[in-house]
PDB file of C-alpha atoms in Angstrom:
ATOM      1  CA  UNK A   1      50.773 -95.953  60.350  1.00 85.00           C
ATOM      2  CA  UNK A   2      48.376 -97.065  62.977  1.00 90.00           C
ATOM      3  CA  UNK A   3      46.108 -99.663  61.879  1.00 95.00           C
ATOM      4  CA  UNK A   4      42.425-100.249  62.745  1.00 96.00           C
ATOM      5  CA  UNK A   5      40.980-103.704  63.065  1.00 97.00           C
ATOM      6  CA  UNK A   6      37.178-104.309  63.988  1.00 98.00           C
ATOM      7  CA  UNK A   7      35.920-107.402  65.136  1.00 97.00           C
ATOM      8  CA  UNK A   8      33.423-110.063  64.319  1.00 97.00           C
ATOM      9  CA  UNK A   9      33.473-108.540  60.248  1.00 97.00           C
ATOM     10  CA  UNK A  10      29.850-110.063  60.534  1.00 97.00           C
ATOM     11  CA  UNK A  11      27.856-110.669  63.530  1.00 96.00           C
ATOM     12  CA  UNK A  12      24.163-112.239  63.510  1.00 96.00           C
ATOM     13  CA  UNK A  13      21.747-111.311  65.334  1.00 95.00           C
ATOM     14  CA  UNK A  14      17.872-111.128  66.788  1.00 95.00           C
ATOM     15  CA  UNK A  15      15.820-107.901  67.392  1.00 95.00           C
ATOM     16  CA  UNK A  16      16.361-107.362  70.830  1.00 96.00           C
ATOM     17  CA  UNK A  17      19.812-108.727  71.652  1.00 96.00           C
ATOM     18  CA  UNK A  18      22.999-106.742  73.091  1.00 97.00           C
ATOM     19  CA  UNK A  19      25.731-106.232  71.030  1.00 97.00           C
ATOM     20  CA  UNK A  20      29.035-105.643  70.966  1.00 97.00           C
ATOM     21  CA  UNK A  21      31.186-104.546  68.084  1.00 98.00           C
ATOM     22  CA  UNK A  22      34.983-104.327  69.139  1.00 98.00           C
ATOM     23  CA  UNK A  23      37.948-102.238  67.110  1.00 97.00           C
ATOM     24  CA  UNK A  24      41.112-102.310  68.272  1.00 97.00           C
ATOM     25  CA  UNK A  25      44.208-100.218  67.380  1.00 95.00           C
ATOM     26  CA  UNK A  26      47.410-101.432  66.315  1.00 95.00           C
ATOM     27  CA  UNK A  27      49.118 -98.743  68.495  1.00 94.00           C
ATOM     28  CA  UNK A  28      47.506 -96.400  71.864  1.00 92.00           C
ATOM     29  CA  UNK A  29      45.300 -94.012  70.427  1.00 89.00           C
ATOM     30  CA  UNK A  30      44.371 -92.309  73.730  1.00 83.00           C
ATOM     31  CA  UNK A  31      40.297 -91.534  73.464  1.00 83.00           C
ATOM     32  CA  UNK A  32      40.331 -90.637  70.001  1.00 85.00           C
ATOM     33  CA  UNK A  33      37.869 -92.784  68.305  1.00 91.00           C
ATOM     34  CA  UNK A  34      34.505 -92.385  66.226  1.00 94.00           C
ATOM     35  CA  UNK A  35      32.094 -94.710  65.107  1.00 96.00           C
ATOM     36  CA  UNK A  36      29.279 -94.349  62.347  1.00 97.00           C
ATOM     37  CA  UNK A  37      26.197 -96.529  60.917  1.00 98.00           C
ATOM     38  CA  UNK A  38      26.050 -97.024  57.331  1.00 98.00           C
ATOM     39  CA  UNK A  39      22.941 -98.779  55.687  1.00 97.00           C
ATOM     40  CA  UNK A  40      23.058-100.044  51.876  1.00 95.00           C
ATOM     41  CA  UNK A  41      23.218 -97.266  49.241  1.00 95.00           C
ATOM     42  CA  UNK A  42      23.386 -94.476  51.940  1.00 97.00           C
ATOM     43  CA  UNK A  43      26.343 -92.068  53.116  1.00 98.00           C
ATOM     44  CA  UNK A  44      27.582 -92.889  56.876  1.00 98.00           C
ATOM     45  CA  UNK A  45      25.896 -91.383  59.707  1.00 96.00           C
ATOM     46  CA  UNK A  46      28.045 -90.286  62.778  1.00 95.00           C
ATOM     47  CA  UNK A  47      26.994 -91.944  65.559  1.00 95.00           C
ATOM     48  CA  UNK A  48      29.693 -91.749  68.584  1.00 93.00           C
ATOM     49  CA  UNK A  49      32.972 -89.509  68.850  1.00 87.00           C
ATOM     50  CA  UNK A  50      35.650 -89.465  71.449  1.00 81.00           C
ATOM     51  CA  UNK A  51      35.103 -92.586  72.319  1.00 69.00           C
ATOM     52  CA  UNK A  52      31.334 -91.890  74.029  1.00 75.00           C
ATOM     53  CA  UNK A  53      29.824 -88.975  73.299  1.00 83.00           C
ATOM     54  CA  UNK A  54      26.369 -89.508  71.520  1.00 84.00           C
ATOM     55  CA  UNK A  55      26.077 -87.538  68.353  1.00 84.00           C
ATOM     56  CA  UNK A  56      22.738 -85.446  68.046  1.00 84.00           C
ATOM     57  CA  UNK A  57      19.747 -87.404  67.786  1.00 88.00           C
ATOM     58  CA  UNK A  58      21.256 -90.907  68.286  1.00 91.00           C
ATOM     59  CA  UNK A  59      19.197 -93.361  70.385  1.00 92.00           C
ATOM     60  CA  UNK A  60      20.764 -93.884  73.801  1.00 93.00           C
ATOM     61  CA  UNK A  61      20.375 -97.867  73.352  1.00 95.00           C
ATOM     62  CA  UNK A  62      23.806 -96.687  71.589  1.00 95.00           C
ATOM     63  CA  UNK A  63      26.747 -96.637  73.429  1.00 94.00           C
ATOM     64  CA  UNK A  64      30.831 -96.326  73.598  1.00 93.00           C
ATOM     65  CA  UNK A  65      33.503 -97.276  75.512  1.00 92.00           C
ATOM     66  CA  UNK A  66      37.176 -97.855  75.511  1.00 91.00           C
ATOM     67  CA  UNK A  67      40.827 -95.964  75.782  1.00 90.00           C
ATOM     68  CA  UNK A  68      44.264 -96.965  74.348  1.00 91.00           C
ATOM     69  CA  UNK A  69      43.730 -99.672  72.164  1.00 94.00           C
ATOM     70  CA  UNK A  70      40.735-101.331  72.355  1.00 95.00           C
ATOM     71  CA  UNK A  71      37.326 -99.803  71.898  1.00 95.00           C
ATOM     72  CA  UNK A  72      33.883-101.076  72.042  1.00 95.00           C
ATOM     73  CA  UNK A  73      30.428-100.340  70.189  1.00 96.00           C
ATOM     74  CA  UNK A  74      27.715-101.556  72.017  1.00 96.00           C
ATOM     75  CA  UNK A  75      23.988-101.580  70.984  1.00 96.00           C
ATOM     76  CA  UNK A  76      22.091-102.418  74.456  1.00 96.00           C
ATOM     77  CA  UNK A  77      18.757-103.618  72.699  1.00 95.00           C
ATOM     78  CA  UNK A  78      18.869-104.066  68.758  1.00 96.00           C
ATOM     79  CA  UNK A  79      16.000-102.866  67.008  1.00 95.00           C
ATOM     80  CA  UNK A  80      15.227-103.739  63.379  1.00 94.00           C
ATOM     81  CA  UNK A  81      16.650 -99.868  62.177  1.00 94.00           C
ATOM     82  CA  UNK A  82      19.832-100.820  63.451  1.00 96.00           C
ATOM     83  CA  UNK A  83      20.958-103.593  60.784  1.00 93.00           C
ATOM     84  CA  UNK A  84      23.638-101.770  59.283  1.00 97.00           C
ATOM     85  CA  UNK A  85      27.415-101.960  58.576  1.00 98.00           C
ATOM     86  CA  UNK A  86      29.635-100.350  61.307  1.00 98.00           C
ATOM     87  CA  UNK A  87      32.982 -98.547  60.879  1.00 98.00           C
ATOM     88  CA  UNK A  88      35.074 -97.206  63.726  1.00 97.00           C
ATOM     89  CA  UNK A  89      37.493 -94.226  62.485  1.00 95.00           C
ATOM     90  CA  UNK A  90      40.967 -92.893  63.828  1.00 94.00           C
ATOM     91  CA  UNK A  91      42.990 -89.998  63.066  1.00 91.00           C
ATOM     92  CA  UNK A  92      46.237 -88.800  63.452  1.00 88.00           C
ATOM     93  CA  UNK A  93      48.211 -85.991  62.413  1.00 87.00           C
ATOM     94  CA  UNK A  94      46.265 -85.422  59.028  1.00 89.00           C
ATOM     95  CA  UNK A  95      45.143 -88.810  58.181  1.00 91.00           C
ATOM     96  CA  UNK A  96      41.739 -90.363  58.795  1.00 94.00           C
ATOM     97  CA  UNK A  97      41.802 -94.324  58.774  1.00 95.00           C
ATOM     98  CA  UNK A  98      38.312 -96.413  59.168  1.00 97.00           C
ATOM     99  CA  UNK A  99      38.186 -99.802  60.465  1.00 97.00           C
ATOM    100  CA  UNK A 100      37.509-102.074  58.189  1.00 98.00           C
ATOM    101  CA  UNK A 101      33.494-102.731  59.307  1.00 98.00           C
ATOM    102  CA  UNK A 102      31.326-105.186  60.817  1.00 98.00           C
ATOM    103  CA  UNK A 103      27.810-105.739  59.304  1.00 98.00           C
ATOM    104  CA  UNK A 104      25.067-106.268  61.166  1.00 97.00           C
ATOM    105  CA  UNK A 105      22.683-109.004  60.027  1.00 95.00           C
ATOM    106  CA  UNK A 106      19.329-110.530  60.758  1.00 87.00           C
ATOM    107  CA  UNK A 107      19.444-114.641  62.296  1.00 84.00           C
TER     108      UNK A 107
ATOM    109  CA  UNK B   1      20.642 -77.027  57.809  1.00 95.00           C
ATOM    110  CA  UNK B   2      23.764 -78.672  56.766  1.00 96.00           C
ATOM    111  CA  UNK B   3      23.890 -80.316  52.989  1.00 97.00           C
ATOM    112  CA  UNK B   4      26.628 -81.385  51.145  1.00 98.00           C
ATOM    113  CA  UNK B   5      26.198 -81.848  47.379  1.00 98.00           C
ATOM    114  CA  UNK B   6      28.836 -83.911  45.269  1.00 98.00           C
ATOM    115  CA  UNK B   7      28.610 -83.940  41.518  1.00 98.00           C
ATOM    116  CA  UNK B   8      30.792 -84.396  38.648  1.00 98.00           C
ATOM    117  CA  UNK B   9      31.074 -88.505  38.707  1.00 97.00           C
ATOM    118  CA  UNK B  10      30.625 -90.599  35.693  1.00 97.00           C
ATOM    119  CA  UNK B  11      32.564 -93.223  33.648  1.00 98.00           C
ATOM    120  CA  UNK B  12      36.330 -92.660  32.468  1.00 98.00           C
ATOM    121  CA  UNK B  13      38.918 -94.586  30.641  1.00 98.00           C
ATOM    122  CA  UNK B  14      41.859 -95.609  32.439  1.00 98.00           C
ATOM    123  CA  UNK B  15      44.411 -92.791  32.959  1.00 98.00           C
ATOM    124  CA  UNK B  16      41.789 -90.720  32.270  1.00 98.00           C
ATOM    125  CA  UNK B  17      40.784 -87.231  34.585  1.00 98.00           C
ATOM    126  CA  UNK B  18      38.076 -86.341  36.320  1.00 98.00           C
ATOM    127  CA  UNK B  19      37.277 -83.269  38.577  1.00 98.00           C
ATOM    128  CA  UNK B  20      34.840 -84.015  41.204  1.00 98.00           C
ATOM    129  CA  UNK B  21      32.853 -80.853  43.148  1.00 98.00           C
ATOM    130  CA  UNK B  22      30.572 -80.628  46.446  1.00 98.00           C
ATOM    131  CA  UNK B  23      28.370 -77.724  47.015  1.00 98.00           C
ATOM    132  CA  UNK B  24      27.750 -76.679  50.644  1.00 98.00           C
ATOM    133  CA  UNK B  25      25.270 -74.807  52.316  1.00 98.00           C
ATOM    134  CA  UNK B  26      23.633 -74.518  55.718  1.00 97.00           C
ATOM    135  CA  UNK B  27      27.268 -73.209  57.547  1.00 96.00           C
ATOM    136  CA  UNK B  28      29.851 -70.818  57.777  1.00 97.00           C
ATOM    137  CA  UNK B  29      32.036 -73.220  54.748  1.00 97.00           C
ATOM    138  CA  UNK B  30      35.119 -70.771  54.830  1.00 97.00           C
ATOM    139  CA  UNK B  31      35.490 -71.626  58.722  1.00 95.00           C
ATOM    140  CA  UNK B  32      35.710 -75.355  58.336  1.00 96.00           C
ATOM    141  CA  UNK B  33      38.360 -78.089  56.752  1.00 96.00           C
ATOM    142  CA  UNK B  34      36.665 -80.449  54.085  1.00 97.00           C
ATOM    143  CA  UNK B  35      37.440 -84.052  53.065  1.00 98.00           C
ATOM    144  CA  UNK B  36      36.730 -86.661  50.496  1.00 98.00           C
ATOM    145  CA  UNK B  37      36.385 -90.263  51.626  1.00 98.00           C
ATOM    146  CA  UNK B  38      35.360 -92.758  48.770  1.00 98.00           C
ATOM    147  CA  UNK B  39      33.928 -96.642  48.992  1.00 98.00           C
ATOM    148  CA  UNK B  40      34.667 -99.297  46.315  1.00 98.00           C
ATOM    149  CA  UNK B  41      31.654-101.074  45.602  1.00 97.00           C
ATOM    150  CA  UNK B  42      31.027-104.021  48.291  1.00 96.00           C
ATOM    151  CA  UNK B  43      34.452-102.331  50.248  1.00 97.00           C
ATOM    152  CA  UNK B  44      34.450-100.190  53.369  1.00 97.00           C
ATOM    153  CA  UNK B  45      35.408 -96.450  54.114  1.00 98.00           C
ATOM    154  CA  UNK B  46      38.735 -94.969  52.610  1.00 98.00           C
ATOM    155  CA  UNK B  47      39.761 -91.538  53.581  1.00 97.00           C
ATOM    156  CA  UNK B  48      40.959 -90.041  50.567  1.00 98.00           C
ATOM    157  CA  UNK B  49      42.439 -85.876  50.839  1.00 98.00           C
ATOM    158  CA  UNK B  50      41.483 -82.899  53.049  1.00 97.00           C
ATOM    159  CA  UNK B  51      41.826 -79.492  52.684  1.00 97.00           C
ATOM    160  CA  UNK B  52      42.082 -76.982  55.871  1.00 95.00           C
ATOM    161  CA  UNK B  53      39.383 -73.864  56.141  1.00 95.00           C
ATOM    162  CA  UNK B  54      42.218 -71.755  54.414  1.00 95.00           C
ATOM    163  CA  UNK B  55      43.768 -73.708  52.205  1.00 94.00           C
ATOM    164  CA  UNK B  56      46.933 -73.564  53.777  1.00 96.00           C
ATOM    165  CA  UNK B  57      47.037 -77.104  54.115  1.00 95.00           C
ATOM    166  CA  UNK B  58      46.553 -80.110  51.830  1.00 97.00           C
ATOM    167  CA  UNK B  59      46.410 -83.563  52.589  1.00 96.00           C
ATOM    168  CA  UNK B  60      46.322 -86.452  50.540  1.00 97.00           C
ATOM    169  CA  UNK B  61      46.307 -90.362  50.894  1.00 97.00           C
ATOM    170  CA  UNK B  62      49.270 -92.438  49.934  1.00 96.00           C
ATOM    171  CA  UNK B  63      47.035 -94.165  47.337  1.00 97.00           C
ATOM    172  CA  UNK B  64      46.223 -90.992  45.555  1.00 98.00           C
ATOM    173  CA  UNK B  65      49.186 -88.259  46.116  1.00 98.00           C
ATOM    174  CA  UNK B  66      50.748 -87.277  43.015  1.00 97.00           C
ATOM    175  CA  UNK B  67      47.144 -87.649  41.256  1.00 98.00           C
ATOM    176  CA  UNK B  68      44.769 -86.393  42.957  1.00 98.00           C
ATOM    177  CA  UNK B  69      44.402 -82.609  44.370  1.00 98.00           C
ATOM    178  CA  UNK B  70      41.802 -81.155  46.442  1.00 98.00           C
ATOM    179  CA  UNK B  71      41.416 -77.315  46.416  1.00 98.00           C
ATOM    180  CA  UNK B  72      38.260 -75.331  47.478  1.00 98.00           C
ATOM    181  CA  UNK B  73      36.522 -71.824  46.676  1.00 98.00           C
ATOM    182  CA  UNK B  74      35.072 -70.122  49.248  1.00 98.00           C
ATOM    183  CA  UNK B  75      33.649 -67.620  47.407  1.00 98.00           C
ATOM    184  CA  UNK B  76      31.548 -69.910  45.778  1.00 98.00           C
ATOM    185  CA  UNK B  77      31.582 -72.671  48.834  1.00 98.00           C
ATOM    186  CA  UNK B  78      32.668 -75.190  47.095  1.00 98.00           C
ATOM    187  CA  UNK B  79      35.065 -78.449  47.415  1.00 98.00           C
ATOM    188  CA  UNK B  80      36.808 -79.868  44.704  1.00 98.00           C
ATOM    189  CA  UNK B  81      38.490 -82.860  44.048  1.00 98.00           C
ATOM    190  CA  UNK B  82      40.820 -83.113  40.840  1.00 98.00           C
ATOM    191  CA  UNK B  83      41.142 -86.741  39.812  1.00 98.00           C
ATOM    192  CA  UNK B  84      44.269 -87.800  37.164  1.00 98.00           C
ATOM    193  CA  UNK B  85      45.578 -90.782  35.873  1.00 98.00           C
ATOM    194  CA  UNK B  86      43.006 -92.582  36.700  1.00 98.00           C
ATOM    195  CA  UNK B  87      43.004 -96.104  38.246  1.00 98.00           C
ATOM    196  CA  UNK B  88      40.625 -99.183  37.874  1.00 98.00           C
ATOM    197  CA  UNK B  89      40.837 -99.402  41.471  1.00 98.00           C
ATOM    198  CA  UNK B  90      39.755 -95.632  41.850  1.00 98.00           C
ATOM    199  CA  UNK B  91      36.160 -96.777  40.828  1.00 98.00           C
ATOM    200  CA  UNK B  92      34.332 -96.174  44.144  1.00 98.00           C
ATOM    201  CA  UNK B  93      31.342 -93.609  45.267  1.00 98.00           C
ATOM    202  CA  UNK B  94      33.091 -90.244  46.496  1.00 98.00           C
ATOM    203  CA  UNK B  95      31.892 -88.847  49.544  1.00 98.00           C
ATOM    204  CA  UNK B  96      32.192 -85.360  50.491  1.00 98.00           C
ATOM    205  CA  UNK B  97      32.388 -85.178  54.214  1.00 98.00           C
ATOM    206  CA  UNK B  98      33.285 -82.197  56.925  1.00 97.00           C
ATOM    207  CA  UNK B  99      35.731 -82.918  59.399  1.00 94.00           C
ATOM    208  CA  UNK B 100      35.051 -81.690  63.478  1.00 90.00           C
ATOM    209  CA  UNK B 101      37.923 -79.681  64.461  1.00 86.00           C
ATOM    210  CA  UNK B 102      39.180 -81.204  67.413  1.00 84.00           C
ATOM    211  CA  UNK B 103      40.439 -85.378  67.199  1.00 81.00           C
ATOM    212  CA  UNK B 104      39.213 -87.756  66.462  1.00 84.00           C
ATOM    213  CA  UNK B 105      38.058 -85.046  63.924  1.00 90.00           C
ATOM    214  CA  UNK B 106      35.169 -87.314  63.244  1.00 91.00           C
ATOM    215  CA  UNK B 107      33.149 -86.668  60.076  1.00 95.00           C
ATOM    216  CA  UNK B 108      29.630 -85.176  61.536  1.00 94.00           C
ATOM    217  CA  UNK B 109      27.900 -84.574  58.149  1.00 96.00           C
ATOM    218  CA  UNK B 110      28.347 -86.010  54.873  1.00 98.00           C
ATOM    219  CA  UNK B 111      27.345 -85.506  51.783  1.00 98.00           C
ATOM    220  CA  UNK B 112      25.221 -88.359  49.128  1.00 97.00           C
ATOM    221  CA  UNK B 113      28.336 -89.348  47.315  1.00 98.00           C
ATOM    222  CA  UNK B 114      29.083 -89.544  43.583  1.00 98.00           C
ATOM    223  CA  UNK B 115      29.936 -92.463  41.524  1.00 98.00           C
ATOM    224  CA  UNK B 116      33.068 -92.730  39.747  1.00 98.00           C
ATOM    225  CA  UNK B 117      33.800 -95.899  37.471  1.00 98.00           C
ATOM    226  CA  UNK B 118      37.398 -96.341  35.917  1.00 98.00           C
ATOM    227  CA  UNK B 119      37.011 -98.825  33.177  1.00 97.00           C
ATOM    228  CA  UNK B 120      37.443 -98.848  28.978  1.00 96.00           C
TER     229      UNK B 120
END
């Protein structure tokens, strides 16, 4: 089973900062890689598949990169919508598995 | 417009059953697999059992095969999720979600989620 681990679990931070949310795989997963938003009480919102495409109607301050085992999240200017938890997803050969997610918190 | 419409949750006694169901509307359902992905409360995302457009195929996770089965009627659009011998550590809010079909198959629409708590 490959194994997804995301990195900080919580990270701090001012409106306006970059960020960078990392989630590595515990084998080479080519490109295949999602990420989604997910704010208290509320279903997850898709944000970026494959390991950069934008889904419809995210802001472009949004961003992903990353091939093989490491992959990166990256919010270029944090605005006060965007403190949320974040999970990155996998899946292989009729299993999904998330990362385990890294919330996004006001200093 | 896509929606997704769980129902069914509530409270059950351990070992107890439950069948969970998710209406969908706004696209072709017959034409697209389905999943369930649940969250225990304070606990991230667990992928829990898909079903393929036809129902050919099932799929289930190691934590809930033998217990759990997820079927579908596309006659009526509708997902279900059959829940048995229930768990304490089943208590989480059950998400119906539709899966893209090309990897990483991302889930692109979900639906509010339904609360199921295990406990006597």
């Amino acid at each position: 089973d490959i194994h997804m681990t995301q990195s900080p679990s919580t990270l701090s931070a001012s409106v306006g900062d970059r960020v960078t949310i990392t989630c590595r795989a515990s084998q080479s997963i080519s490109s295949s890689l999602a990420w989604y938003q997910q704010k208290p009480g509320k279903a997850p919102n898709l944000l970026i598949y494959k390991p950069s495409g934008l889904d419809s109607g995210v802001p472009s301050r949004f961003s992903g990169s990353g091939s093989g085992t490491e992959f990166t999240l990256t919010i270029s200017s944090l605005q006060p919508d965007d403190f949320a938890t974040y999970y990155c997803q996998h899946y292989n050969s009729y299993s999904w598995t998330f990362g385990q997610g890294t919330k996004v918190e006001i200093e | 417009e896509v929606q997704l419409l769980e129902s069914g949750g509530g409270l059950v006694q351990p070992g107890g059953s439950l069948r969970l169901s998710c209406a969908a509307s706004g696209f072709t359902f017959s034409s697209y697999a389905m999943s369930w992905v649940r969250q225990a409360p304070g606990k991230g995302l667990e992928w829990v059992s898909s079903i393929s457009d036809t129902s050919i195929g099932t799929y289930h996770a190691d934590s809930v095969k033998g217990r759990f089965t997820i079927s579908r009627d596309n006659s009526k659009n509708t997902l279900y999720l059959q829940m048995n011998s229930l768990r304490a550590e089943d208590t989480a809010v059950y998400y119906c979600a539709r899966p893209m079909p090309q990897p990483p198959r991302e889930f692109d629409y979900w639906g509010l989620g339904t609360l199921v708590t295990v406990s006597s």
